[in-house]
XYZ file of C-alpha atoms in Angstrom:
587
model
C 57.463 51.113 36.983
C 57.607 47.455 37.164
C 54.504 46.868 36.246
C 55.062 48.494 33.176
C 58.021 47.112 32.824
C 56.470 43.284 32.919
C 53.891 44.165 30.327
C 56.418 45.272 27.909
C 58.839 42.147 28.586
C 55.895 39.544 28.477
C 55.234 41.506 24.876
C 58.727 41.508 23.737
C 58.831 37.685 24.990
C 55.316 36.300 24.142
C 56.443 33.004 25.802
C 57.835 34.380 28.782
C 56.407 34.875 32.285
C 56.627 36.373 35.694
C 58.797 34.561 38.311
C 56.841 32.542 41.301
C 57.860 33.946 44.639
C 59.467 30.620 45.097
C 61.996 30.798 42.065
C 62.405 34.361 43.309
C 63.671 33.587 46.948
C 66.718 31.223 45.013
C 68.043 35.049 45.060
C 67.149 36.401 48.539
C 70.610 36.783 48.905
C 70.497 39.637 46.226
C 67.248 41.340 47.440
C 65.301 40.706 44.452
C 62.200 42.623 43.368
C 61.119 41.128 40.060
C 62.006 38.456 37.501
C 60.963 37.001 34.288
C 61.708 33.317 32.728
C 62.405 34.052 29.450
C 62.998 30.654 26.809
C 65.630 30.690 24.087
C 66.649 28.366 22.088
C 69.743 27.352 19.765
C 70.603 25.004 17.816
C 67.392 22.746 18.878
C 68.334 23.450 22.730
C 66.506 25.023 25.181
C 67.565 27.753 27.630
C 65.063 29.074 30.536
C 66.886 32.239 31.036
C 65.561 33.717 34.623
C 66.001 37.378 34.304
C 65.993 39.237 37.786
C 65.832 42.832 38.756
C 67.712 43.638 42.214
C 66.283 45.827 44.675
C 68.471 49.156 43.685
C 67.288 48.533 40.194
C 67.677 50.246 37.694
C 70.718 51.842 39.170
C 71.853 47.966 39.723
C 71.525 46.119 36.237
C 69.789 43.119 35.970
C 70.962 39.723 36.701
C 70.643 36.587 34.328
C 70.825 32.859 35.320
C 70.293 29.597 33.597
C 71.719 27.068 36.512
C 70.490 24.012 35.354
C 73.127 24.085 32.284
C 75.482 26.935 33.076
C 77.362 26.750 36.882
C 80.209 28.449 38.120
C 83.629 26.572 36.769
C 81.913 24.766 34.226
C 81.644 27.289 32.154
C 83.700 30.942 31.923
C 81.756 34.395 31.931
C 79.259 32.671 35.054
C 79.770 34.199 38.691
C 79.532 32.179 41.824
C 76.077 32.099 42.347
C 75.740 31.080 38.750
C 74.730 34.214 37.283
C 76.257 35.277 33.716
C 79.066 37.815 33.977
C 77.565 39.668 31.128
C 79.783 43.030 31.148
C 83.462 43.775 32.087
C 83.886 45.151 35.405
C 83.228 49.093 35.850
C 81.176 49.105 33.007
C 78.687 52.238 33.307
C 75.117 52.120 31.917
C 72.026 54.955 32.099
C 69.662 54.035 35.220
C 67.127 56.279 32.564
C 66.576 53.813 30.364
C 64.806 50.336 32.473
C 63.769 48.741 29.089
C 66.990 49.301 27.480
C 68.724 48.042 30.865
C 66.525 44.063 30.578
C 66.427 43.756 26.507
C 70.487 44.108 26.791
C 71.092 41.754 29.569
C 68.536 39.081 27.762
C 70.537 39.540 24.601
C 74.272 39.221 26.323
C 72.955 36.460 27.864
C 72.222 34.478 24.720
C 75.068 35.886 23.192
C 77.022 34.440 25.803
C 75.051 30.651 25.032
C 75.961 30.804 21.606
C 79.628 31.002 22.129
C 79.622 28.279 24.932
C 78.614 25.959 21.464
C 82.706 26.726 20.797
C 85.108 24.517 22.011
C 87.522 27.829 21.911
C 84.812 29.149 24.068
C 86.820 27.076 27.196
C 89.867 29.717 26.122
C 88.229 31.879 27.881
C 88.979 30.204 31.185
C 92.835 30.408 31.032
C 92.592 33.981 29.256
C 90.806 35.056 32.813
C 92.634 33.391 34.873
C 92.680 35.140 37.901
C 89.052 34.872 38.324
C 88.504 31.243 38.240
C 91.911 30.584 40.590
C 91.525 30.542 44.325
C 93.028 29.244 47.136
C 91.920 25.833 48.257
C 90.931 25.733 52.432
C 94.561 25.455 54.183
C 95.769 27.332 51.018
C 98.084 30.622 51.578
C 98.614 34.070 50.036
C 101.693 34.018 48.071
C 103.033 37.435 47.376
C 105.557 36.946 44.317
C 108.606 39.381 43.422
C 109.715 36.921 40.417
C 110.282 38.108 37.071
C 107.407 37.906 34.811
C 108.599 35.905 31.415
C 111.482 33.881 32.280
C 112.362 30.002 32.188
C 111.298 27.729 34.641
C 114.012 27.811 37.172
C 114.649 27.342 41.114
C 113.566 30.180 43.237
C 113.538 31.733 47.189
C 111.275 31.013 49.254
C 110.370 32.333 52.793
C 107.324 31.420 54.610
C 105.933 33.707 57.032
C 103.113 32.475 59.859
C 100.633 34.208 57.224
C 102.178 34.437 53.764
C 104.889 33.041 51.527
C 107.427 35.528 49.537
C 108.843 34.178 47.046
C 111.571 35.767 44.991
C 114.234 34.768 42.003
C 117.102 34.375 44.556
C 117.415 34.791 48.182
C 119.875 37.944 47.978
C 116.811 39.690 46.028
C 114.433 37.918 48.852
C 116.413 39.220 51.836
C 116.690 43.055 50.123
C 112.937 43.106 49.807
C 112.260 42.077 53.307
C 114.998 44.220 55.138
C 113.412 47.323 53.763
C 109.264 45.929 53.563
C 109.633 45.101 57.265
C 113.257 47.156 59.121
C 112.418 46.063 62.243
C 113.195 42.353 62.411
C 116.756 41.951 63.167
C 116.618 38.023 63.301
C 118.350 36.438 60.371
C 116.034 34.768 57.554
C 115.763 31.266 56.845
C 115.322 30.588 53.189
C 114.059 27.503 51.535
C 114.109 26.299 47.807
C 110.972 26.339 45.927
C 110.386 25.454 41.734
C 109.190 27.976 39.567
C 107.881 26.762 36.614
C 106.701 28.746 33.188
C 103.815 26.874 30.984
C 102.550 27.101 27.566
C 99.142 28.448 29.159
C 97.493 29.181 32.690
C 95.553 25.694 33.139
C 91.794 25.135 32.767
C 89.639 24.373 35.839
C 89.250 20.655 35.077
C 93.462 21.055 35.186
C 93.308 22.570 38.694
C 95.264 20.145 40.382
C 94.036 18.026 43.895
C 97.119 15.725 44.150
C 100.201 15.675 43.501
C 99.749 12.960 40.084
C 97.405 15.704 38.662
C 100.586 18.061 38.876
C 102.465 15.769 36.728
C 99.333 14.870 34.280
C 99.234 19.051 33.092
C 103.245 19.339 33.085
C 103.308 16.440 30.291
C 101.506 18.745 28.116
C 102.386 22.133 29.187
C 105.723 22.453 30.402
C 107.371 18.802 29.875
C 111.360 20.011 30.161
C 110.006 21.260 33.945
C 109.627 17.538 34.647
C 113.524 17.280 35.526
C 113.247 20.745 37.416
C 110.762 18.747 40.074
C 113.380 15.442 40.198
C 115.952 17.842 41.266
C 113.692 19.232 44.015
C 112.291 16.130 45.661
C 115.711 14.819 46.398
C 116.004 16.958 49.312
C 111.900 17.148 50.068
C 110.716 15.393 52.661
C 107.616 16.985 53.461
C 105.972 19.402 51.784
C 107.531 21.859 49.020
C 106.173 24.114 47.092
C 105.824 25.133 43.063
C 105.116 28.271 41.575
C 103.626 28.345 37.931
C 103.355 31.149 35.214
C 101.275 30.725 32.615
C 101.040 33.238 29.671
C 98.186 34.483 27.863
C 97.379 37.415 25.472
C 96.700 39.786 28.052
C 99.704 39.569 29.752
C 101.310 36.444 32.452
C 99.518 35.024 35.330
C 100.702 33.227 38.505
C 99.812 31.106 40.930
C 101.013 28.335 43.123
C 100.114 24.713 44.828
C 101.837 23.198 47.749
C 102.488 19.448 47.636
C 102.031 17.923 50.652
C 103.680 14.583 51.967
C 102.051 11.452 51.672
C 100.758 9.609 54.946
C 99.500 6.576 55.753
C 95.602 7.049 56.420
C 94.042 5.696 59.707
C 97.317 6.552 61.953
C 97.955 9.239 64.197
C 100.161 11.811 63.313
C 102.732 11.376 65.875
C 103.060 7.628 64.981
C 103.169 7.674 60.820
C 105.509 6.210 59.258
C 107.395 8.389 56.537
C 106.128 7.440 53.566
C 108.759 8.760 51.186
C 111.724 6.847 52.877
C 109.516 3.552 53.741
C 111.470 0.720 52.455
C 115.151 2.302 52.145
C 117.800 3.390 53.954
C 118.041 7.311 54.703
C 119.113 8.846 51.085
C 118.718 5.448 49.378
C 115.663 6.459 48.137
C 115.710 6.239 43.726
C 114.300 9.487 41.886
C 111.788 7.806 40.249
C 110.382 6.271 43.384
C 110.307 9.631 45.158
C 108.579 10.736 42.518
C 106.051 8.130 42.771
C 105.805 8.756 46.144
C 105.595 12.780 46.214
C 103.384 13.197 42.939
C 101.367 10.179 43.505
C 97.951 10.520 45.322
C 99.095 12.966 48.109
C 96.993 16.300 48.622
C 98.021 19.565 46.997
C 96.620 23.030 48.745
C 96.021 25.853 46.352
C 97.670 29.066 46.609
C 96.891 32.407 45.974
C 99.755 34.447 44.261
C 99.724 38.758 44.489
C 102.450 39.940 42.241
C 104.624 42.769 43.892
C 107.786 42.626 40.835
C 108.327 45.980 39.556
C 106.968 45.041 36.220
C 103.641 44.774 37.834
C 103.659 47.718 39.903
C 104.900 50.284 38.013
C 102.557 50.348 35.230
C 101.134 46.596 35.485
C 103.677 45.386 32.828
C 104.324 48.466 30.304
C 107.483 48.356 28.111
C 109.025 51.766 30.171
C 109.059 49.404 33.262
C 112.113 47.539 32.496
C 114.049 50.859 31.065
C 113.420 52.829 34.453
C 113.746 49.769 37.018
C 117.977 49.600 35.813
C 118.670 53.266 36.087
C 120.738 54.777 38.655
C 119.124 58.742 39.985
C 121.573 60.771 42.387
C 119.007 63.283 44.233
C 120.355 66.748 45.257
C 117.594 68.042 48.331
C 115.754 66.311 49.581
C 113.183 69.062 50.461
C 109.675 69.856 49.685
C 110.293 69.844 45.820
C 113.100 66.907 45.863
C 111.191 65.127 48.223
C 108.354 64.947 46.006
C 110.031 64.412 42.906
C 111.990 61.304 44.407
C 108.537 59.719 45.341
C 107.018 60.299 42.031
C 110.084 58.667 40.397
C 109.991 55.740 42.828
C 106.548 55.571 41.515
C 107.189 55.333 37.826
C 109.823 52.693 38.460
C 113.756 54.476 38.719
C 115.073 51.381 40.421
C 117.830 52.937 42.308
C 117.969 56.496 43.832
C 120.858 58.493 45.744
C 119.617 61.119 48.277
C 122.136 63.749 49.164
C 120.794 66.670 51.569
C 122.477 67.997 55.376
C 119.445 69.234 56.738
C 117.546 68.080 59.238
C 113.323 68.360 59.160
C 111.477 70.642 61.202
C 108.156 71.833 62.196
C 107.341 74.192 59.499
C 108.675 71.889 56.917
C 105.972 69.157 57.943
C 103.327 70.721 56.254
C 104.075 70.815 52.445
C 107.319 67.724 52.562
C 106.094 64.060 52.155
C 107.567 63.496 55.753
C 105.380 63.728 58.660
C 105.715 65.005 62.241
C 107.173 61.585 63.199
C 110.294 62.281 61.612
C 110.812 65.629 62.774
C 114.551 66.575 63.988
C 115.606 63.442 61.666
C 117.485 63.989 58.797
C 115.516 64.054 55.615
C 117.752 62.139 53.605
C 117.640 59.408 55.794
C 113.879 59.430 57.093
C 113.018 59.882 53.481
C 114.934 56.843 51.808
C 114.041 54.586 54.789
C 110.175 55.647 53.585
C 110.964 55.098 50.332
C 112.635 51.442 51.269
C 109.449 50.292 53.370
C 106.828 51.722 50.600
C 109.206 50.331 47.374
C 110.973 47.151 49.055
C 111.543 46.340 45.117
C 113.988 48.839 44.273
C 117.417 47.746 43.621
C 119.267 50.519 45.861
C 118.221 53.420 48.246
C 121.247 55.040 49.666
C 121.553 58.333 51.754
C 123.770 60.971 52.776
C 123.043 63.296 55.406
C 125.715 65.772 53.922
C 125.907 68.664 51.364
C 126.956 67.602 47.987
C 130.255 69.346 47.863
C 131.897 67.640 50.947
C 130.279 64.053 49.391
C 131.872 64.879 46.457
C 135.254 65.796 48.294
C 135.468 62.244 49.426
C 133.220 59.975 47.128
C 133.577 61.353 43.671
C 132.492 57.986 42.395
C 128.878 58.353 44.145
C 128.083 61.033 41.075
C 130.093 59.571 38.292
C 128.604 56.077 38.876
C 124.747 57.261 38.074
C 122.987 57.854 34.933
C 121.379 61.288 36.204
C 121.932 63.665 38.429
C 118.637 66.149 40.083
C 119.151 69.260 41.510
C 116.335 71.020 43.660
C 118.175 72.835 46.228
C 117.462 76.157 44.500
C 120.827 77.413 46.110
C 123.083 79.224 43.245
C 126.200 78.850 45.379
C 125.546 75.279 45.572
C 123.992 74.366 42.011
C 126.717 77.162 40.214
C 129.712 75.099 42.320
C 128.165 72.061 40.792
C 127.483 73.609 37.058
C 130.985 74.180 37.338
C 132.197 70.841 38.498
C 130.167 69.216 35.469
C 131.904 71.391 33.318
C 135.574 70.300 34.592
C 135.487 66.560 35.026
C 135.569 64.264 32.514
C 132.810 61.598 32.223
C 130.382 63.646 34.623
C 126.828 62.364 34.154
C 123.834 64.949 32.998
C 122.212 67.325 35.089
C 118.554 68.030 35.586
C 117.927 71.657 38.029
C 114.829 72.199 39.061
C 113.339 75.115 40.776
C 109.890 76.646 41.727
C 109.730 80.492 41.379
C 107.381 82.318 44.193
C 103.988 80.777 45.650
C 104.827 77.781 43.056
C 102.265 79.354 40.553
C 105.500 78.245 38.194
C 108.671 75.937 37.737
C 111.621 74.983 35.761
C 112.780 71.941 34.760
C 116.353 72.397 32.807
C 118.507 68.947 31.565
C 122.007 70.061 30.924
C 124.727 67.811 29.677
C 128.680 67.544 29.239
C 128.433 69.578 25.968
C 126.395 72.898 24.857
C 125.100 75.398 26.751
C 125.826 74.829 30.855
C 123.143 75.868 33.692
C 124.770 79.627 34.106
C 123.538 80.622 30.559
C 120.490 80.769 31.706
C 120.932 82.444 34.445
C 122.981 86.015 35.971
C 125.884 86.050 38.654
C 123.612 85.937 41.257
C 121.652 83.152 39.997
C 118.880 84.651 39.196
C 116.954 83.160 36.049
C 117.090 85.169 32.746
C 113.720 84.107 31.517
C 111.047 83.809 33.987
C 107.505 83.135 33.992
C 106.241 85.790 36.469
C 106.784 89.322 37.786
C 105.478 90.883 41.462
C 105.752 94.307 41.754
C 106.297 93.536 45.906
C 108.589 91.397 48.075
C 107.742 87.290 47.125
C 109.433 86.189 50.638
C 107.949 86.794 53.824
C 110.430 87.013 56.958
C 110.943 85.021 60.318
C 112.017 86.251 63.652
C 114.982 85.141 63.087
C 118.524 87.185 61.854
C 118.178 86.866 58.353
C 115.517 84.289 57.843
C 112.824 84.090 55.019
C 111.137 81.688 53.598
C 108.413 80.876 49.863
C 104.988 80.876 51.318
C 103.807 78.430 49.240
C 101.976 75.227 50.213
C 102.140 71.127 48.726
C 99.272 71.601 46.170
C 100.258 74.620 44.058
C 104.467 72.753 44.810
C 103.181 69.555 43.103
C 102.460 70.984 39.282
C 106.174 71.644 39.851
C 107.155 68.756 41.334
C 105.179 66.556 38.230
C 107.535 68.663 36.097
C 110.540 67.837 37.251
C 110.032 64.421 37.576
C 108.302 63.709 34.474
C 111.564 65.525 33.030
C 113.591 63.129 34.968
C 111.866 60.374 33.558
C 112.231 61.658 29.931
C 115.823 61.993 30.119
C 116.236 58.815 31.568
C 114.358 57.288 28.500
C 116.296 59.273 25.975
C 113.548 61.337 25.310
C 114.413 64.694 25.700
C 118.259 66.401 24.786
C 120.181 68.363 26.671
C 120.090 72.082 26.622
C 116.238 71.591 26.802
C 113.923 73.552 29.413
C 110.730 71.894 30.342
C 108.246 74.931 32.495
C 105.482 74.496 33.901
C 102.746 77.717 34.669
C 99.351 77.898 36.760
C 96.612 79.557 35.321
C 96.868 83.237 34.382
C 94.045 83.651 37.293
C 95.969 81.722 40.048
C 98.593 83.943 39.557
C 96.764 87.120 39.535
C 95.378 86.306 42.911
C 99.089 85.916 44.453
C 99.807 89.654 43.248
C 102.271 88.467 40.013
C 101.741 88.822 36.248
C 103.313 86.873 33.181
C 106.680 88.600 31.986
C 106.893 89.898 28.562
C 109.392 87.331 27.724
C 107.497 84.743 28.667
C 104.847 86.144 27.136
C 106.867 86.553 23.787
C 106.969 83.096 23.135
C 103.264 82.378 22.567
C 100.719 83.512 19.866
C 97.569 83.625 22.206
C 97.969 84.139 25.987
C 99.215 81.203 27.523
C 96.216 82.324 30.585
C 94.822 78.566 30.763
C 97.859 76.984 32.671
C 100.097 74.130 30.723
C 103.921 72.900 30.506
C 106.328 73.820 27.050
C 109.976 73.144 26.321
C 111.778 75.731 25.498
C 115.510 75.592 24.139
C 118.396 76.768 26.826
C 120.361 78.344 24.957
C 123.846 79.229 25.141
C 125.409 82.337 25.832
C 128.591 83.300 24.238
C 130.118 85.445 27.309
C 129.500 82.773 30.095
C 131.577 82.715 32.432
C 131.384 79.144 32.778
C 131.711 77.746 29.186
C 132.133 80.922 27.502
C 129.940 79.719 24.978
C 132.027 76.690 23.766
């Protein structure tokens, strides 16, 4: 194949030509094969593009380099070993088609030449930031929980022995590191850091090696931050450290430089003098000498910055973010199906979350709940919100209450008026008619979302009810039993347990989930404003899946659809209200 393949570039190319062994093994690091120098010119210049084929080729594409004019951080779009970066990254392409595979890369290769002829063309380096930017030797990782798109400002800082956190105050600083790490009991020591927001992310001949260079980029980009960095060096001594944002069409980026102290070259450490206070009395320093002194010729270490905000997490800066992160979710069970839900909407962002449930978790409940064996005879509310703490250090709250609802409520009636939703998924009618009813009564109680699985999970129910309209029990008989269901068994849906009256839903975690997605995508809605009350969200399996657990669809269900619904899928449906209820009698 590569013979042929060389024939029909050298034909395509008529002044190009195999690569020598010797200009080959500049790529032995890559396992090469083959390679072609192929000319091209523009604008009266001269390119020797070296074309070369990898050893996994064609299911590797090929490679392009030009090195004597185009090195890594001189120009964007050119990886370290100076080859171009010709497509974005994931980028698929046919292994079928060899010929196709070399006559694109030579072409994206001079397409990428003729741009560099644009001074815009240097854009290109602040617009892909985060691939030029690393960490200089001695530099740290910086893992940042500061809100994307503010003013430059002060900021917390903590250093670890192996990172730095930095955060928009130190109350938000200490929350996140209680719950990312619970078992340090020792009290945190927080220092002061700068936080500064530019025009732009800066270019690589901006990237700054002392502490004047710092200064020289802030004239242009961010001159008002000038006064933020007098204010910090009155107290810095040795070295501080400044955090920068820089915004670009795609989105913010960060990063961060530590200036370090000057010193006096040629002594030993232990005997320097201090070179910001030489000359003055202790705290008789001026500002503008300190400045001289601190962003003069001293070294500045790079730092790598990992966003962990929850803009960044939770959808890597979406417009829902923000919405989600300030509203307040009181969970009702914490079981298989709340447990679930209450991870998927720490997922999508709900910043603070209530968990209510009195049970404790056991053995058989290990094998479809999000807990694990290690929390066994725990209580799930509080095994799961310490979870949820350690894997979402970010949210605002996670409380817990190892109770039922109705003795909570008894005592801390605030708890559910002072939340924007309320989720139900203890599937208990004495429980979730008690609270129907209590929503009903009191004044200002917030919405309602109950959600419940019927047998083997093949379907669920996902109903938002509110202060006004139709209440949960119109829906539903005196026993609690739904009026419209998905599915009918013509035998017994529980199995039984050695035990006096036990029984239990043999159903396991991957049929519970299209439930559990449901409900929380419901949740989620309703948070948003995106759904009314008196609306039912269901969800079904596939007319198949729930032949094979010995159930049909109802007629009702059935009713409400032109074709059989046999595929699987989710609808809304209106809950209606029913005019003899015994709850709202239908007012």
């Amino acid at each position: 194949m590569i013979a042929e393949l060389s024939r029909w570039v050298l034909a395509q190319c008529p002044n190009a030509r195999d690569l020598t062994q010797g200009e080959l093994s500049r790529y032995e690091a890559k396992d090469p094969i083959h390679g072609w120098a192929v000319p091209f010119e523009h604008q009266a210049d001269r390119f020797d593009l070296q074309v070369v084929l990898l050893r996994d080729f064609p299911w590797t594409k090929p490679r392009v380099y030009c090195t004597e004019k185009f090195q890594f951080m001189q120009f964007p779009h050119i990886e370290r070993d100076g080859a171009f970066c010709l497509y974005p990254p994931g980028t698929e392409h046919s292994p079928l088609n060899p010929k196709g595979l070399v006559w694109d890369a030579i072409k994206e290769a001079a397409r990428l030449i003729v741009a560099s002829y644009d001074e815009a063309f240097l854009d290109d380096f602040a617009d892909e930031f985060d691939s030029y930017w690393s960490k200089s030797e001695g530099g740290k990782n910086v893992v940042s929980l500061l809100s994307p798109g503010g003013l430059s400002r002060r900021v917390s800082l903590w250093c670890s022995t192996g990172d730095y956190y930095l955060a928009d105050d130190d109350t938000a600083l200490e929350s996140w590191l209680r719950n990312r790490f619970p078992g340090n009991k020792k009290n945190y020591n927080f220092n002061a850091a700068t936080h500064i927001a530019l025009n732009r992310p800066i270019l690589p001949s901006e990237y700054p090696r002392s502490g004047a260079e710092i200064l020289r980029f802030l004239q242009e980009l961010a001159p008002e931050a000038i006064e933020l960095l007098e204010d910090a060096v009155v107290n810095a001594d040795g070295k501080f450290t400044v955090s920068f944002e820089g915004r670009t069409d795609d989105g913010p980026v960060f990063f961060a430089v530590e200036v370090m102290p000057p010193v006096k070259q040629g002594m030993k450490a232990g005997r320097r003098p201090d070179m910001v206070q030489k000359g003055f009395r202790p705290g008789k320093v001026p500002i503008h000498i300190r400045m001289r002194r601190l962003f003069g010729g001293n070294k500045v270490e790079r730092h790598e910055t990992m966003r962990a905000d929850p803009s960044w997490i939770h959808g890597r800066d979406t417009p829902t973010v923000a919405p989600l992160f300030n509203k307040r979710v009181l969970m009702i069970g914490a079981g298989s199906l709340g447990g679930e839900v209450a991870l998927l909407l720490a997922k999508a962002g709900v910043g603070s979350t209530t968990l209510v449930d009195p049970e404790l978790l056991d053995y058989p409940n290990v094998g479809r709940h999000m807990l694990g064996v290690t929390q066994v005879r725990t209580f799930k509310a509080k095994s799961l919100a310490e979870k949820l703490a350690g894997d979402f250090p970010h949210m605002r709250s996670i409380k817990y209450f190892s109770e039922d609802w109705q003795s909570l409520y008894s005592k801390r009636p605030e708890i559910f008026h002072n939340t924007d939703l309320i989720v139900s998924t203890v599937g208990s009618w004495v429980a979730e008619g008690r609270l129907n009813q209590v929503a009903r009564e009191e004044a200002d109680f917030p919405p309602v979302i109950y959600g419940w699985a019927e047998p083997f999970s093949v379907a669920g129910h996902a109903v938002l009810i509110g202060s006004n309209g139709s209440c949960f029990a119109c829906g539903m008989d005196h026993f609690g039993k739904t009026l419209q269901a998905v599915c009918e068994w013509d035998t017994e849906t529980t199995r039984k347990q050695p035990h006096c009256g036990a029984s239990f839903q043999p159903y396991g975690p991957v049929s519970l989930s299209g439930v559990a997605a449901l409900v929380a995508k419901t949740t989620t809605n309703a948070l948003l404003g995106k759904v009314p009350p008196g609306t039912e969200a269901v969800y079904w399996a596939s007319k198949e899946e729930i032949t094979e657990q010995g159930g049909r669809f109802t007629q009702g269900f059935l009713n409400s659809f032109y074709d059989v619904p046999e595929f699987g899928g989710t609808r809304q449906f209106e809950w209606r209200q029913k005019g003899n209820c015994a709850f709202c009698g239908g007012a």
